CSV table of C-alpha atoms in Angstrom, one decimal:
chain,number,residue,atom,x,y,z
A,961,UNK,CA,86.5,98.1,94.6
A,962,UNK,CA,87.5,101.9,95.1
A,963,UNK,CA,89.9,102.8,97.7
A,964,UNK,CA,88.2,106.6,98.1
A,965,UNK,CA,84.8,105.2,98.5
A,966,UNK,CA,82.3,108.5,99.5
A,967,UNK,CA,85.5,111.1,99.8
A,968,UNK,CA,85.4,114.6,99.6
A,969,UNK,CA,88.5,115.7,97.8
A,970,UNK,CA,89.7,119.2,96.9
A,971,UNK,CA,92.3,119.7,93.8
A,972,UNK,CA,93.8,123.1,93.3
A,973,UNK,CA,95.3,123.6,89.0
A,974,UNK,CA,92.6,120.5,88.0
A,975,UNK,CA,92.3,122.0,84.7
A,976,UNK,CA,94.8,120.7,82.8
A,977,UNK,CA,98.4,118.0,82.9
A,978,UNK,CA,98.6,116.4,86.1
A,979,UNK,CA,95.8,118.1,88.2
A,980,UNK,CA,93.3,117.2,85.7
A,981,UNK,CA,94.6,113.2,85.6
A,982,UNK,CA,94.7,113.6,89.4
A,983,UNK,CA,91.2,114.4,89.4
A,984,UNK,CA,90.0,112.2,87.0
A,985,UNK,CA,91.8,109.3,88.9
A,986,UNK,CA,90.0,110.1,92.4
A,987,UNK,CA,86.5,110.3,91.2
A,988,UNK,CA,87.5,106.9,89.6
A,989,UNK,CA,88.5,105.8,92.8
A,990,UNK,CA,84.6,107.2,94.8
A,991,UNK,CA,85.9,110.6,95.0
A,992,UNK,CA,83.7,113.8,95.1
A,993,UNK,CA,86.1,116.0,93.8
A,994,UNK,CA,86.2,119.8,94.4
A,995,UNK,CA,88.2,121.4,91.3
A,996,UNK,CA,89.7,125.3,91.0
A,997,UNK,CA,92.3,127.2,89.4
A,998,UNK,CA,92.6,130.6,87.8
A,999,UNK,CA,90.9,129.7,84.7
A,1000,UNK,CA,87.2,128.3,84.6
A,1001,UNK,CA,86.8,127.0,81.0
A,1002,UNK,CA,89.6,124.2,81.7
A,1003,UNK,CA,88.4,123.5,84.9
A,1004,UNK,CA,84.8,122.9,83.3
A,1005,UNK,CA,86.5,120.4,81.2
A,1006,UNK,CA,87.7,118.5,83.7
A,1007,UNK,CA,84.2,118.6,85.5
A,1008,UNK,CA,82.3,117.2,82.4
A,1009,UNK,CA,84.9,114.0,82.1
A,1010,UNK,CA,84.3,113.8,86.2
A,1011,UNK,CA,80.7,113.8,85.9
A,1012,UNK,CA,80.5,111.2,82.8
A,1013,UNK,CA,82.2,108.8,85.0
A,1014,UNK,CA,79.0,109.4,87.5
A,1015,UNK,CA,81.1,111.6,90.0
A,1016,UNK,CA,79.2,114.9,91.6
A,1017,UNK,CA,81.9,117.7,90.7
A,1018,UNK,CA,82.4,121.6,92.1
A,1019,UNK,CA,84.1,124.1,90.2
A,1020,UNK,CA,85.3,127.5,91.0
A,1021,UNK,CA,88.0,130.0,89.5
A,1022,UNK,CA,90.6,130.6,92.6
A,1023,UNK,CA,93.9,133.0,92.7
A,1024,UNK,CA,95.7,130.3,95.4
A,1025,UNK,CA,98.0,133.1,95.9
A,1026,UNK,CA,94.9,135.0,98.3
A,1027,UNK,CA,93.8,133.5,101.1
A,1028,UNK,CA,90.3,135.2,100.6
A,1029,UNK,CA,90.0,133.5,97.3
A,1030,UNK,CA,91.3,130.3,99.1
A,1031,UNK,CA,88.7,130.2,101.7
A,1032,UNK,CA,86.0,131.2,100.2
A,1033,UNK,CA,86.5,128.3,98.0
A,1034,UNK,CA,86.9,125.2,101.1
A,1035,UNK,CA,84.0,127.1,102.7
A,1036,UNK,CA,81.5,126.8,99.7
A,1037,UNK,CA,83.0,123.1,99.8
A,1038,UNK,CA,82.3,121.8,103.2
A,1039,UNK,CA,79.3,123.6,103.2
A,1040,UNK,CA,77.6,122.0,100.1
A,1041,UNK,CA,79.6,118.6,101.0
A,1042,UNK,CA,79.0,118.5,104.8
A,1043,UNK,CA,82.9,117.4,105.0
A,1044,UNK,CA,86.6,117.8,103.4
A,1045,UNK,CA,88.7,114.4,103.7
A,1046,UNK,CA,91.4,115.0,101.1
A,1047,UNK,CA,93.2,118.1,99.2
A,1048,UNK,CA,96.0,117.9,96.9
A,1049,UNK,CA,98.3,121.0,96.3
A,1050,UNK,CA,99.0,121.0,92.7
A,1051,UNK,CA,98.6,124.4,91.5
A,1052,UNK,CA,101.9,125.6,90.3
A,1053,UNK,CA,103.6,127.9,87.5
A,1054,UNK,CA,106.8,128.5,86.2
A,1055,UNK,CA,109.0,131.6,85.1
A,1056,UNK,CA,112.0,130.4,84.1
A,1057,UNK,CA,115.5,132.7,83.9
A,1058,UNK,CA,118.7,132.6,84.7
A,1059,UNK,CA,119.7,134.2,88.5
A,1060,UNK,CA,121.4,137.1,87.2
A,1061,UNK,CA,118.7,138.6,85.0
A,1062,UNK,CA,115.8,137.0,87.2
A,1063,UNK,CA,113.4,139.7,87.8
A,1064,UNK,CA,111.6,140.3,91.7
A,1065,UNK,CA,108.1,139.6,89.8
A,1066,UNK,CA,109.3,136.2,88.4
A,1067,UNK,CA,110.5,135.5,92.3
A,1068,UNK,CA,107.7,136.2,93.3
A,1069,UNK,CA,105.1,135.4,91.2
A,1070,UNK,CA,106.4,131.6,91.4
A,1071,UNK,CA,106.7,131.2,94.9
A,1072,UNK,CA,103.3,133.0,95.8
A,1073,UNK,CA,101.2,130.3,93.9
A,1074,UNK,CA,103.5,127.2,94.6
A,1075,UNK,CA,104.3,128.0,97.8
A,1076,UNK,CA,102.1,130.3,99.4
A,1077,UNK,CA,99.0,128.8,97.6
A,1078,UNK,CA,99.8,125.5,99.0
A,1079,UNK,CA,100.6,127.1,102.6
A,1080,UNK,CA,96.8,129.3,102.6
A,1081,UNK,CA,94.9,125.6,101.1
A,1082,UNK,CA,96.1,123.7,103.3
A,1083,UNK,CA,96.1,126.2,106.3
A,1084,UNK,CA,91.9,126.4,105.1
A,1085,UNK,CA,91.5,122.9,104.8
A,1086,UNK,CA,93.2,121.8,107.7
A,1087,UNK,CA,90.6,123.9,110.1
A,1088,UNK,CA,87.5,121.1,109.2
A,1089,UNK,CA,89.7,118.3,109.2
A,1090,UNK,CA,90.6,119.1,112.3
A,1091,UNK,CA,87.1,119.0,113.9
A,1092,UNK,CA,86.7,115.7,112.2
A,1093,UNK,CA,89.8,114.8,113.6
A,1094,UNK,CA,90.6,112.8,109.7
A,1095,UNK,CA,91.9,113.8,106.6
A,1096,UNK,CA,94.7,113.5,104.2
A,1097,UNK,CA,96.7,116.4,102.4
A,1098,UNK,CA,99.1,115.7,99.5
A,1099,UNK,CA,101.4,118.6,98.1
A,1100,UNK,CA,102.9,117.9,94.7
A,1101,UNK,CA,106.4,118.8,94.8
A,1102,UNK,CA,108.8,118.0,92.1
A,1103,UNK,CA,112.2,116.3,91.1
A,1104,UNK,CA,113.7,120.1,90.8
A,1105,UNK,CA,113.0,120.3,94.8
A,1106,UNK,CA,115.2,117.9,95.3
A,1107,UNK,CA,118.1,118.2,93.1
A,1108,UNK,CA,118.0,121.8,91.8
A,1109,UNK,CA,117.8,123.1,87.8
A,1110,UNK,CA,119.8,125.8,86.3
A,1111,UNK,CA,118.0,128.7,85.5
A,1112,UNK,CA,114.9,127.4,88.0
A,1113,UNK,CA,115.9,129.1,91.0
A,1114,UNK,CA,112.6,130.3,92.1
A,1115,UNK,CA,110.8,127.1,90.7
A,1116,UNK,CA,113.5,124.5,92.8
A,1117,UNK,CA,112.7,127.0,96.1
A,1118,UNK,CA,109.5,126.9,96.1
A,1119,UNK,CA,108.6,123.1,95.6
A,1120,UNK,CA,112.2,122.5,98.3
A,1121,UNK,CA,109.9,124.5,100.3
A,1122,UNK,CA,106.8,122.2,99.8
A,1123,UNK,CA,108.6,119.6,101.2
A,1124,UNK,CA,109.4,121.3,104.4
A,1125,UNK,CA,106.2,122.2,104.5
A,1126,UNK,CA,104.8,118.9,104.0
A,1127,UNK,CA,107.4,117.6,107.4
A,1128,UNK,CA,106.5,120.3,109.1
A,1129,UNK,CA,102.6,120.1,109.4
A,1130,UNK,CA,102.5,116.8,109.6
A,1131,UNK,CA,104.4,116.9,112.9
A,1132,UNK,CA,102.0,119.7,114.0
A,1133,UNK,CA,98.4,117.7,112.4
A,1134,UNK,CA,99.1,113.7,113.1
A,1135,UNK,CA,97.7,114.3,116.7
A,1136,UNK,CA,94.6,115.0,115.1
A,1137,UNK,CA,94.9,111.8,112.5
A,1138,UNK,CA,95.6,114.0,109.8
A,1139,UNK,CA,98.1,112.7,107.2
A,1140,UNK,CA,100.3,115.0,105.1
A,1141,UNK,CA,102.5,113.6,102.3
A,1142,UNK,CA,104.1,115.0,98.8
A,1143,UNK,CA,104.8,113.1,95.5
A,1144,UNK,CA,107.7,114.4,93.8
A,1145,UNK,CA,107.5,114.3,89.7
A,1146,UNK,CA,110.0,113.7,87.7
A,1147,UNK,CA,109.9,114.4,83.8
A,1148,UNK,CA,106.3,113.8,83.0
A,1149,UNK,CA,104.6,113.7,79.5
A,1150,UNK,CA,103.4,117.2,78.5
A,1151,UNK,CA,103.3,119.5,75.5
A,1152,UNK,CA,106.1,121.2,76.5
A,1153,UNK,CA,108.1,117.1,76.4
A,1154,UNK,CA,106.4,116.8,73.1
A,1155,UNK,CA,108.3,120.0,71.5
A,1156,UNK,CA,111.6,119.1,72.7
A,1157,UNK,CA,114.0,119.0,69.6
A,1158,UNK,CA,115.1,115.0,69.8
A,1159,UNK,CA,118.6,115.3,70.9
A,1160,UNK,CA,117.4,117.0,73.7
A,1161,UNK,CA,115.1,114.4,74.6
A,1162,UNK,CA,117.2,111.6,74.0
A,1163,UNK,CA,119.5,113.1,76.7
A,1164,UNK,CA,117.0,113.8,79.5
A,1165,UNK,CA,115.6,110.0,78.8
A,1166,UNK,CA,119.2,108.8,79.3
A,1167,UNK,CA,118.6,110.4,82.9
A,1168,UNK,CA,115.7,108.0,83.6
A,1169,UNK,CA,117.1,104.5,84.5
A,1170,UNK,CA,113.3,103.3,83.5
A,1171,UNK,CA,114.0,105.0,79.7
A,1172,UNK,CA,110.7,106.6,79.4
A,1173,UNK,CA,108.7,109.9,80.6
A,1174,UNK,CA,106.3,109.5,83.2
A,1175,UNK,CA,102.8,110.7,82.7
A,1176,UNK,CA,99.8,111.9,84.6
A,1177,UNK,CA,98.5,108.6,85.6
A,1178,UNK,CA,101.7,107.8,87.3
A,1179,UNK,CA,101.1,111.2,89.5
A,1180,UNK,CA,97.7,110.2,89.8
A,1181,UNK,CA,97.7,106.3,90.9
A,1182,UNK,CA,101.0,107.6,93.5
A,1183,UNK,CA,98.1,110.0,94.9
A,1184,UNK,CA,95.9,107.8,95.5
A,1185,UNK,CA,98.0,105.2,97.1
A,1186,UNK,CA,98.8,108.1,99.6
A,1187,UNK,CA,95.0,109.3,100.5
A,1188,UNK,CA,94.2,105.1,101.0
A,1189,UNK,CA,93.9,103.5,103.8
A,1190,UNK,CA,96.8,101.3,102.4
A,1191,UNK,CA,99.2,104.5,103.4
A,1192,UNK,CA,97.4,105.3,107.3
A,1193,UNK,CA,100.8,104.5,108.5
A,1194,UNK,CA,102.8,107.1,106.2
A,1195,UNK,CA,102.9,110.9,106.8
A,1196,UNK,CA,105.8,113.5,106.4
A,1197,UNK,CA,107.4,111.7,103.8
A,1198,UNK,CA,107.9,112.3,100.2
A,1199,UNK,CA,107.1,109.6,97.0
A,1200,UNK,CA,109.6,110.3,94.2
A,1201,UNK,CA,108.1,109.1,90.8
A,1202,UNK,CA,111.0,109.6,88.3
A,1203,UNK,CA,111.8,106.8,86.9
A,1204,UNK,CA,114.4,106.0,89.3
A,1205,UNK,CA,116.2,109.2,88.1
A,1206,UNK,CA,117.5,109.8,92.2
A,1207,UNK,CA,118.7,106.7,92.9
């Protein structure tokens, strides 16, 4: 039996990794899920598996970093859908360096789309929800938020920040039954895991007390669990999948 019977979900960065298994996993679940992201050809991808599954899909290329762009996007959602009952944050990016020789663009290029993106969806998404007085909003943080990275300053602040701003809205939205959670990552299956020379791999797996990488159906079934009705009771708090790495 699905657990998101009939939903209208909205995931930002479905085109690819985690995003796209996300999406995937609601509309296996009864989601209609709303899909966007900078580039269209990946997102159409994800709409074709989403529609073989007998899920209705909408696409539509988004810079999260502009709230135009942003509501634009919920608007042309509630209005073909009639509702919005579910968006997950997921768009993100990386531009690694060291502090010292971190340039202002890779500051703030970084936290614009990880932070700010997540602020101006969920800021658009909150406004319908609101009237319905129901819905569910998931940021997806990561493992670096909690415990830091060398030479991922920008990346660490801006998903630290998603956690703040996960507490803080759901003090200010639970009085109108909206929910507001984040899942935190760990080291998940990607290409970039799959290119790692082996020594280097062997010593971010002795890390993981579970000896493995998680992957995108771990993000994905954690999601889920948190838009159910088996988590009404949880909001402002954050799921750590890892592996057990923050024991």
């Amino acid at each position: 039996m699905a657990k998101l019977p009939e939903k209208i979900a909205v995931v930002t960065g479905a085109g690819s990794g985690i995003g796209q298994a996300i999406a995937l996993e609601l509309a296996r679940e009864g989601c209609t899920v709303a899909l966007c992201g900078r580039r269209i050809e990946p997102l159409q991808e994800t709409a074709r598996a989403i529609e073989a599954l007998g899920r209705t899909t909408h696409v539509g290329s988004v810079d999260v970093s502009r709230g135009d762009d942003v509501q634009r996007f919920i608007d042309e959602v509630v209005q073909r859908f009639g509702r919005l009952d579910l968006l997950v944050n997921n768009a993100g990016i990386t531009r690694d360096n060291l502090l010292i020789r971190m340039t202002e663009a890779q500051w703030d290029e970084v936290l614009a789309t990880n932070l700010k993106g997540a602020f101006l969806f969920s800021k658009a998404a909150a406004r319908p929800m609101m009237k319905q007085r129901s819905g569910c909003l998931i940021q997806i943080t990561s493992i670096i938020g909690l415990i830091g990275n060398a030479g991922q300053c920008n990346y660490a602040a801006s998903k630290a920040g998603l956690i703040a701003l996960t507490q803080s809205m759901a003090k200010e939205l639970a009085s109108r039954n909206i929910r507001v959670n984040a899942v935190a990552p760990g080291f998940i299956v990607s290409q970039m895991t799959d290119a790692l020379p082996d020594a280097l791999r062997d010593k971010m797996l002795a890390e993981i007390p579970l000896a493995r990488f998680g992957t995108g159906a771990d993000i994905a079934k954690a999601v889920v669990f948190l838009a159910s009705d088996d988590a009404s009771y949880v909001t402002g708090q954050v799921l750590s999948v890892n592996g057990g790495m923050t024991m």
